[in-house]
Amino acid sequence: MPKGPASKLERVIQMVRQEIDNGALHPGDRLRSIREQAQVLGVSKNTVVEAYLRLVAQGVLQSRPGAGYFVARALKIPVRAARSPFAGIPDGAALLIEQLERRLAIRPGDGRLPADWLADAALRRSLSSLKLHSAEAYNYNTARGFPPLRERISRLLAERGIGCAPEQIVMTHGANHALDLIIRNYVRAGDAVLVEEPGYYPLFSKLRLAGARIFSVPREHDGPDPEFFAQQAMASGARLFFTQTLAHNPTGGSTSLARCHALLRIAEAQDMLIIEDDPFADILPAMAPRLAALDQLDRVIYVGSFSKTLAGSFRSGYLAANRSRADALSELLVVTMVSTSSHNERLIHALMEQGDYMKHLKRLSRRVEEAGVRLVRELEKLGLTIERPQTLSTYVWVRGHFTMTDHERIADAARHGIFIAPGSAFFVKEPPYQAMRINIAYGTDPAFLKWLGMAIKVG
């Protein structure tokens, strides 16, 4: 065992635990005094104090002021249950849980980029050098979020052609939190809501939880079908439409400028509100077609996120809307969550101001682009046809004839240690064709490609 303060501390902790395990100490027994223990073990009194305090924190010991330290009477420490294997159920909740639990080693079905892409060595060095000296960093945030960051985001949106004052921006705990706030504010049980299909399955789960009646609009590679959108809007009476214009999840396509104009004309005619989710905006071209830029937040609420381009643990995003909608959504955030993280938002702002975030985005963009090219090349070697153009997206949408049903396919992949995202998860109802979403960061794993080659029929 290496020498040093840490090893001495561990020695005291292990000795106490051993005495309890072998029956030398029983529940309720008093331990040696700090001075006695230090003499017996040949360590400092500070080391014994630290060891005893850690054992108290772990529930092994109890401290009684003026009397000393005693073995805790409730000694049974709950044993952590083994994580259950991935069941292979193709519903949204099961797929989300697997993304958090990470039980399967090969992860083409993951919705996120790898942690070492989002927080590479250079970014970690930048983060470690940041020091938040202000006491305000440890206080509650303002109602709309850290003002300097909202000012910075306002300038970013201007670069994307979206005119937006800082007061129109509300910081959130990621894009999913923003979507949740919007649904809480605008959707009541029984309301009709339009979504694109295939689409973002966590959104479907949120809408079902709210009791919404979900109507779908076919999502093609260059965007939602405008004619079908108009028909569904009139037939359902929906007043809300959720869409991801750029780098769409799951198809990887982006909505064309012509379709953006068509969607906005229809929304105006039907008096509809459009929710535009843009989670990958920071690595996409600033002037790519966006509904919010064409509409200037008149009937569009724009949702952005840092969780897809920074470490997911930041859980930071935002929404931008006209002033009255921003006011209402900010009030709802305060009622439900009180505030967002001042600490995280100050870190993000500091990264932006020092130029470190921009450098990180350049590295990340290059990595995403190169990985996408490699994946498409490997998939085409298997005889699959990939739709063009491929935008700077983290996903490739594979359509084909599989040798198994979705349930069978997920379970079979799991037996090979592979986590996949089946096409059925991205549809509100029965999918009209077989498909799979593949994450560009994991899709070229040889074991996955070998499995996919056996699981799919070409032609």
PDB file of C-alpha atoms in Angstrom, residues 44-245:
ATOM      1  CA  SER A  44      -2.209  11.631  13.904  1.00  0.00           C
ATOM      2  CA  LYS A  45      -5.355  12.568  15.807  1.00  0.00           C
ATOM      3  CA  ASN A  46      -6.553  14.512  12.732  1.00  0.00           C
ATOM      4  CA  THR A  47      -6.408  11.315  10.676  1.00  0.00           C
ATOM      5  CA  VAL A  48      -8.561   9.481  13.240  1.00  0.00           C
ATOM      6  CA  VAL A  49     -11.056  12.363  13.377  1.00  0.00           C
ATOM      7  CA  GLU A  50     -11.401  12.337   9.594  1.00  0.00           C
ATOM      8  CA  ALA A  51     -11.826   8.535   9.532  1.00  0.00           C
ATOM      9  CA  TYR A  52     -14.496   8.594  12.249  1.00  0.00           C
ATOM     10  CA  LEU A  53     -16.394  11.407  10.503  1.00  0.00           C
ATOM     11  CA  ARG A  54     -16.393   9.492   7.226  1.00  0.00           C
ATOM     12  CA  LEU A  55     -17.725   6.401   8.973  1.00  0.00           C
ATOM     13  CA  VAL A  56     -20.459   8.523  10.540  1.00  0.00           C
ATOM     14  CA  ALA A  57     -21.365   9.863   7.096  1.00  0.00           C
ATOM     15  CA  GLN A  58     -21.513   6.266   5.802  1.00  0.00           C
ATOM     16  CA  GLY A  59     -23.873   5.251   8.623  1.00  0.00           C
ATOM     17  CA  VAL A  60     -21.331   2.905  10.249  1.00  0.00           C
ATOM     18  CA  LEU A  61     -20.750   5.038  13.362  1.00  0.00           C
ATOM     19  CA  GLN A  62     -22.763   7.470  15.441  1.00  0.00           C
ATOM     20  CA  SER A  63     -21.338  10.534  17.145  1.00  0.00           C
ATOM     21  CA  ARG A  64     -22.554  11.447  20.646  1.00  0.00           C
ATOM     22  CA  PRO A  65     -21.232  14.846  21.741  1.00  0.00           C
ATOM     23  CA  GLY A  66     -19.307  14.568  25.004  1.00  0.00           C
ATOM     24  CA  ALA A  67     -19.415  10.761  24.955  1.00  0.00           C
ATOM     25  CA  GLY A  68     -17.475   9.734  21.850  1.00  0.00           C
ATOM     26  CA  TYR A  69     -18.128   7.552  18.802  1.00  0.00           C
ATOM     27  CA  PHE A  70     -20.274   4.394  18.848  1.00  0.00           C
ATOM     28  CA  VAL A  71     -21.079   1.600  16.434  1.00  0.00           C
ATOM     29  CA  ALA A  72     -24.392   2.402  14.779  1.00  0.00           C
ATOM     30  CA  ARG A  73     -27.291   0.210  15.905  1.00  0.00           C
ATOM     31  CA  ALA A  74     -28.669  -0.162  12.363  1.00  0.00           C
ATOM     32  CA  LEU A  75     -25.682  -1.878  10.773  1.00  0.00           C
ATOM     33  CA  LYS A  76     -27.350  -3.481   7.760  1.00  0.00           C
ATOM     34  CA  ILE A  77     -26.193  -1.545   4.768  1.00  0.00           C
ATOM     35  CA  PRO A  78     -28.522  -2.045   1.785  1.00  0.00           C
ATOM     36  CA  VAL A  79     -26.786  -4.007  -0.941  1.00  0.00           C
ATOM     37  CA  ARG A  80     -26.980  -2.318  -4.299  1.00  0.00           C
ATOM     38  CA  ALA A  81     -29.077  -4.480  -6.542  1.00  0.00           C
ATOM     39  CA  ALA A  82     -27.514  -5.626  -9.773  1.00  0.00           C
ATOM     40  CA  ARG A  83     -28.768  -3.619 -12.717  1.00  0.00           C
ATOM     41  CA  SER A  84     -31.354  -5.524 -14.656  1.00  0.00           C
ATOM     42  CA  PRO A  85     -30.401  -6.266 -18.248  1.00  0.00           C
ATOM     43  CA  PHE A  86     -31.915  -4.166 -21.015  1.00  0.00           C
ATOM     44  CA  ALA A  87     -35.295  -5.726 -21.671  1.00  0.00           C
ATOM     45  CA  GLY A  88     -35.445  -4.811 -25.336  1.00  0.00           C
ATOM     46  CA  ILE A  89     -38.760  -2.951 -25.123  1.00  0.00           C
ATOM     47  CA  PRO A  90     -39.032  -0.409 -27.962  1.00  0.00           C
ATOM     48  CA  ASP A  91     -40.911   2.316 -26.068  1.00  0.00           C
ATOM     49  CA  GLY A  92     -39.590   5.798 -25.398  1.00  0.00           C
ATOM     50  CA  ALA A  93     -39.189   5.433 -21.649  1.00  0.00           C
ATOM     51  CA  ALA A  94     -37.178   2.197 -21.952  1.00  0.00           C
ATOM     52  CA  LEU A  95     -34.874   3.726 -24.564  1.00  0.00           C
ATOM     53  CA  LEU A  96     -34.322   6.843 -22.446  1.00  0.00           C
ATOM     54  CA  ILE A  97     -33.549   4.762 -19.361  1.00  0.00           C
ATOM     55  CA  GLU A  98     -30.982   2.697 -21.267  1.00  0.00           C
ATOM     56  CA  GLN A  99     -29.309   5.899 -22.442  1.00  0.00           C
ATOM     57  CA  LEU A 100     -28.905   6.880 -18.784  1.00  0.00           C
ATOM     58  CA  GLU A 101     -28.014   3.445 -17.386  1.00  0.00           C
ATOM     59  CA  ARG A 102     -25.611   2.509 -20.234  1.00  0.00           C
ATOM     60  CA  ARG A 103     -25.819  -1.243 -19.661  1.00  0.00           C
ATOM     61  CA  LEU A 104     -24.863  -2.162 -23.231  1.00  0.00           C
ATOM     62  CA  ALA A 105     -21.333  -1.385 -24.402  1.00  0.00           C
ATOM     63  CA  ILE A 106     -21.935  -0.776 -28.139  1.00  0.00           C
ATOM     64  CA  ARG A 107     -24.300   2.199 -28.523  1.00  0.00           C
ATOM     65  CA  PRO A 108     -25.417   3.110 -32.079  1.00  0.00           C
ATOM     66  CA  GLY A 109     -28.913   3.714 -30.664  1.00  0.00           C
ATOM     67  CA  ASP A 110     -27.780   6.416 -28.257  1.00  0.00           C
ATOM     68  CA  GLY A 111     -29.232   9.892 -28.747  1.00  0.00           C
ATOM     69  CA  ARG A 112     -26.165  11.697 -27.402  1.00  0.00           C
ATOM     70  CA  LEU A 113     -22.598  12.148 -28.522  1.00  0.00           C
ATOM     71  CA  PRO A 114     -19.872  10.514 -26.393  1.00  0.00           C
ATOM     72  CA  ALA A 115     -18.841  12.370 -23.257  1.00  0.00           C
ATOM     73  CA  ASP A 116     -15.242  12.686 -24.457  1.00  0.00           C
ATOM     74  CA  TRP A 117     -16.499  14.512 -27.572  1.00  0.00           C
ATOM     75  CA  LEU A 118     -18.536  16.993 -25.540  1.00  0.00           C
ATOM     76  CA  ALA A 119     -15.875  17.570 -22.891  1.00  0.00           C
ATOM     77  CA  ASP A 120     -12.585  16.863 -24.603  1.00  0.00           C
ATOM     78  CA  ALA A 121      -9.243  17.497 -22.924  1.00  0.00           C
ATOM     79  CA  ALA A 122      -9.001  21.082 -24.168  1.00  0.00           C
ATOM     80  CA  LEU A 123     -12.457  21.980 -22.891  1.00  0.00           C
ATOM     81  CA  ARG A 124     -11.811  20.289 -19.552  1.00  0.00           C
ATOM     82  CA  ARG A 125      -8.668  22.401 -19.151  1.00  0.00           C
ATOM     83  CA  SER A 126     -10.695  25.513 -19.884  1.00  0.00           C
ATOM     84  CA  LEU A 127     -13.349  24.544 -17.344  1.00  0.00           C
ATOM     85  CA  SER A 128     -10.804  23.747 -14.652  1.00  0.00           C
ATOM     86  CA  SER A 129      -9.204  27.170 -15.092  1.00  0.00           C
ATOM     87  CA  LEU A 130     -12.502  29.004 -14.535  1.00  0.00           C
ATOM     88  CA  LYS A 131     -13.089  30.328 -11.044  1.00  0.00           C
ATOM     89  CA  LEU A 132     -16.388  31.859 -10.027  1.00  0.00           C
ATOM     90  CA  HIS A 133     -15.308  34.339  -7.379  1.00  0.00           C
ATOM     91  CA  SER A 134     -18.628  36.161  -7.038  1.00  0.00           C
ATOM     92  CA  ALA A 135     -20.787  35.093  -4.082  1.00  0.00           C
ATOM     93  CA  GLU A 136     -23.789  35.541  -6.391  1.00  0.00           C
ATOM     94  CA  ALA A 137     -22.690  32.409  -8.254  1.00  0.00           C
ATOM     95  CA  TYR A 138     -23.892  30.395  -5.266  1.00  0.00           C
ATOM     96  CA  ASN A 139     -27.230  32.191  -4.919  1.00  0.00           C
ATOM     97  CA  TYR A 140     -30.538  31.507  -6.663  1.00  0.00           C
ATOM     98  CA  ASN A 141     -30.630  32.612 -10.279  1.00  0.00           C
ATOM     99  CA  THR A 142     -32.806  35.387 -11.652  1.00  0.00           C
ATOM    100  CA  ALA A 143     -36.273  34.418 -12.892  1.00  0.00           C
ATOM    101  CA  ARG A 144     -35.220  34.235 -16.560  1.00  0.00           C
ATOM    102  CA  GLY A 145     -31.644  33.045 -15.976  1.00  0.00           C
ATOM    103  CA  PHE A 146     -28.190  34.621 -15.778  1.00  0.00           C
ATOM    104  CA  PRO A 147     -28.553  38.031 -17.549  1.00  0.00           C
ATOM    105  CA  PRO A 148     -25.088  38.168 -19.207  1.00  0.00           C
ATOM    106  CA  LEU A 149     -25.648  34.720 -20.742  1.00  0.00           C
ATOM    107  CA  ARG A 150     -29.064  35.772 -22.061  1.00  0.00           C
ATOM    108  CA  GLU A 151     -27.423  38.839 -23.594  1.00  0.00           C
ATOM    109  CA  ARG A 152     -24.825  36.578 -25.223  1.00  0.00           C
ATOM    110  CA  ILE A 153     -27.542  34.264 -26.565  1.00  0.00           C
ATOM    111  CA  SER A 154     -29.404  37.292 -27.911  1.00  0.00           C
ATOM    112  CA  ARG A 155     -26.318  38.128 -29.995  1.00  0.00           C
ATOM    113  CA  LEU A 156     -26.043  34.498 -31.142  1.00  0.00           C
ATOM    114  CA  LEU A 157     -29.670  34.524 -32.296  1.00  0.00           C
ATOM    115  CA  ALA A 158     -29.052  37.768 -34.177  1.00  0.00           C
ATOM    116  CA  GLU A 159     -26.309  35.942 -36.113  1.00  0.00           C
ATOM    117  CA  ARG A 160     -28.986  33.391 -37.063  1.00  0.00           C
ATOM    118  CA  GLY A 161     -31.269  36.187 -38.272  1.00  0.00           C
ATOM    119  CA  ILE A 162     -33.542  36.016 -35.221  1.00  0.00           C
ATOM    120  CA  GLY A 163     -34.194  39.406 -33.632  1.00  0.00           C
ATOM    121  CA  CYS A 164     -34.607  38.780 -29.920  1.00  0.00           C
ATOM    122  CA  ALA A 165     -34.021  40.954 -26.832  1.00  0.00           C
ATOM    123  CA  PRO A 166     -32.531  39.314 -23.688  1.00  0.00           C
ATOM    124  CA  GLU A 167     -35.923  39.725 -21.952  1.00  0.00           C
ATOM    125  CA  GLN A 168     -37.444  37.395 -24.549  1.00  0.00           C
ATOM    126  CA  ILE A 169     -35.066  34.564 -23.556  1.00  0.00           C
ATOM    127  CA  VAL A 170     -35.804  32.171 -20.687  1.00  0.00           C
ATOM    128  CA  MET A 171     -33.038  29.825 -19.539  1.00  0.00           C
ATOM    129  CA  THR A 172     -34.088  26.206 -18.876  1.00  0.00           C
ATOM    130  CA  HIS A 173     -32.639  22.897 -17.702  1.00  0.00           C
ATOM    131  CA  GLY A 174     -32.026  21.805 -21.302  1.00  0.00           C
ATOM    132  CA  ALA A 175     -34.306  21.619 -24.340  1.00  0.00           C
ATOM    133  CA  ASN A 176     -36.481  18.918 -22.796  1.00  0.00           C
ATOM    134  CA  HIS A 177     -37.306  21.230 -19.896  1.00  0.00           C
ATOM    135  CA  ALA A 178     -38.213  23.972 -22.375  1.00  0.00           C
ATOM    136  CA  LEU A 179     -40.558  21.587 -24.217  1.00  0.00           C
ATOM    137  CA  ASP A 180     -42.090  20.541 -20.905  1.00  0.00           C
ATOM    138  CA  LEU A 181     -42.775  24.176 -19.938  1.00  0.00           C
ATOM    139  CA  ILE A 182     -44.395  24.855 -23.319  1.00  0.00           C
ATOM    140  CA  ILE A 183     -46.613  21.776 -23.065  1.00  0.00           C
ATOM    141  CA  ARG A 184     -47.655  22.644 -19.508  1.00  0.00           C
ATOM    142  CA  ASN A 185     -48.567  26.160 -20.563  1.00  0.00           C
ATOM    143  CA  TYR A 186     -50.316  25.509 -23.877  1.00  0.00           C
ATOM    144  CA  VAL A 187     -51.677  21.954 -23.838  1.00  0.00           C
ATOM    145  CA  ARG A 188     -54.710  20.761 -21.910  1.00  0.00           C
ATOM    146  CA  ALA A 189     -56.106  17.225 -21.797  1.00  0.00           C
ATOM    147  CA  GLY A 190     -57.961  16.517 -25.023  1.00  0.00           C
ATOM    148  CA  ASP A 191     -56.215  19.242 -27.055  1.00  0.00           C
ATOM    149  CA  ALA A 192     -55.118  18.339 -30.574  1.00  0.00           C
ATOM    150  CA  VAL A 193     -51.387  18.754 -31.234  1.00  0.00           C
ATOM    151  CA  LEU A 194     -49.409  18.197 -34.450  1.00  0.00           C
ATOM    152  CA  VAL A 195     -45.999  16.512 -34.501  1.00  0.00           C
ATOM    153  CA  GLU A 196     -43.742  15.335 -37.301  1.00  0.00           C
ATOM    154  CA  GLU A 197     -43.402  11.594 -37.848  1.00  0.00           C
ATOM    155  CA  PRO A 198     -40.871  10.094 -37.528  1.00  0.00           C
ATOM    156  CA  GLY A 199     -40.051  12.482 -34.726  1.00  0.00           C
ATOM    157  CA  TYR A 200     -38.591  13.007 -31.284  1.00  0.00           C
ATOM    158  CA  TYR A 201     -39.981  10.204 -29.103  1.00  0.00           C
ATOM    159  CA  PRO A 202     -39.467  11.936 -25.703  1.00  0.00           C
ATOM    160  CA  LEU A 203     -41.798  14.652 -27.011  1.00  0.00           C
ATOM    161  CA  PHE A 204     -44.473  12.040 -27.744  1.00  0.00           C
ATOM    162  CA  SER A 205     -44.206  10.782 -24.163  1.00  0.00           C
ATOM    163  CA  LYS A 206     -44.607  14.305 -22.753  1.00  0.00           C
ATOM    164  CA  LEU A 207     -47.677  14.955 -24.888  1.00  0.00           C
ATOM    165  CA  ARG A 208     -49.287  11.666 -23.884  1.00  0.00           C
ATOM    166  CA  LEU A 209     -48.651  12.520 -20.252  1.00  0.00           C
ATOM    167  CA  ALA A 210     -50.469  15.819 -20.791  1.00  0.00           C
ATOM    168  CA  GLY A 211     -53.430  13.959 -22.296  1.00  0.00           C
ATOM    169  CA  ALA A 212     -53.040  15.515 -25.747  1.00  0.00           C
ATOM    170  CA  ARG A 213     -54.547  14.050 -28.899  1.00  0.00           C
ATOM    171  CA  ILE A 214     -51.488  13.588 -31.137  1.00  0.00           C
ATOM    172  CA  PHE A 215     -51.788  13.983 -34.904  1.00  0.00           C
ATOM    173  CA  SER A 216     -48.774  13.365 -37.102  1.00  0.00           C
ATOM    174  CA  VAL A 217     -47.385  14.991 -40.228  1.00  0.00           C
ATOM    175  CA  PRO A 218     -45.040  12.864 -42.394  1.00  0.00           C
ATOM    176  CA  ARG A 219     -41.435  14.050 -42.093  1.00  0.00           C
ATOM    177  CA  GLU A 220     -39.510  13.690 -45.327  1.00  0.00           C
ATOM    178  CA  HIS A 221     -35.776  14.274 -45.726  1.00  0.00           C
ATOM    179  CA  ASP A 222     -36.318  17.929 -46.662  1.00  0.00           C
ATOM    180  CA  GLY A 223     -38.931  18.607 -44.021  1.00  0.00           C
ATOM    181  CA  PRO A 224     -42.570  18.040 -43.066  1.00  0.00           C
ATOM    182  CA  ASP A 225     -45.039  17.532 -45.936  1.00  0.00           C
ATOM    183  CA  PRO A 226     -46.783  20.957 -46.252  1.00  0.00           C
ATOM    184  CA  GLU A 227     -49.909  19.610 -47.973  1.00  0.00           C
ATOM    185  CA  PHE A 228     -50.428  16.969 -45.289  1.00  0.00           C
ATOM    186  CA  PHE A 229     -49.674  19.587 -42.623  1.00  0.00           C
ATOM    187  CA  ALA A 230     -52.495  21.797 -43.936  1.00  0.00           C
ATOM    188  CA  GLN A 231     -54.934  18.872 -44.072  1.00  0.00           C
ATOM    189  CA  GLN A 232     -54.134  17.721 -40.536  1.00  0.00           C
ATOM    190  CA  ALA A 233     -54.336  21.254 -39.160  1.00  0.00           C
ATOM    191  CA  MET A 234     -57.810  21.798 -40.609  1.00  0.00           C
ATOM    192  CA  ALA A 235     -59.123  18.327 -39.761  1.00  0.00           C
ATOM    193  CA  SER A 236     -57.844  18.243 -36.165  1.00  0.00           C
ATOM    194  CA  GLY A 237     -58.234  21.883 -35.162  1.00  0.00           C
ATOM    195  CA  ALA A 238     -54.735  21.765 -33.659  1.00  0.00           C
ATOM    196  CA  ARG A 239     -53.199  25.060 -32.554  1.00  0.00           C
ATOM    197  CA  LEU A 240     -49.688  23.733 -31.843  1.00  0.00           C
ATOM    198  CA  PHE A 241     -47.059  22.111 -34.074  1.00  0.00           C
ATOM    199  CA  PHE A 242     -43.681  20.765 -32.878  1.00  0.00           C
ATOM    200  CA  THR A 243     -40.841  20.491 -35.381  1.00  0.00           C
ATOM    201  CA  GLN A 244     -37.048  20.233 -35.574  1.00  0.00           C
ATOM    202  CA  THR A 245     -36.071  22.175 -38.669  1.00  0.00           C
TER     203      THR A 245
END
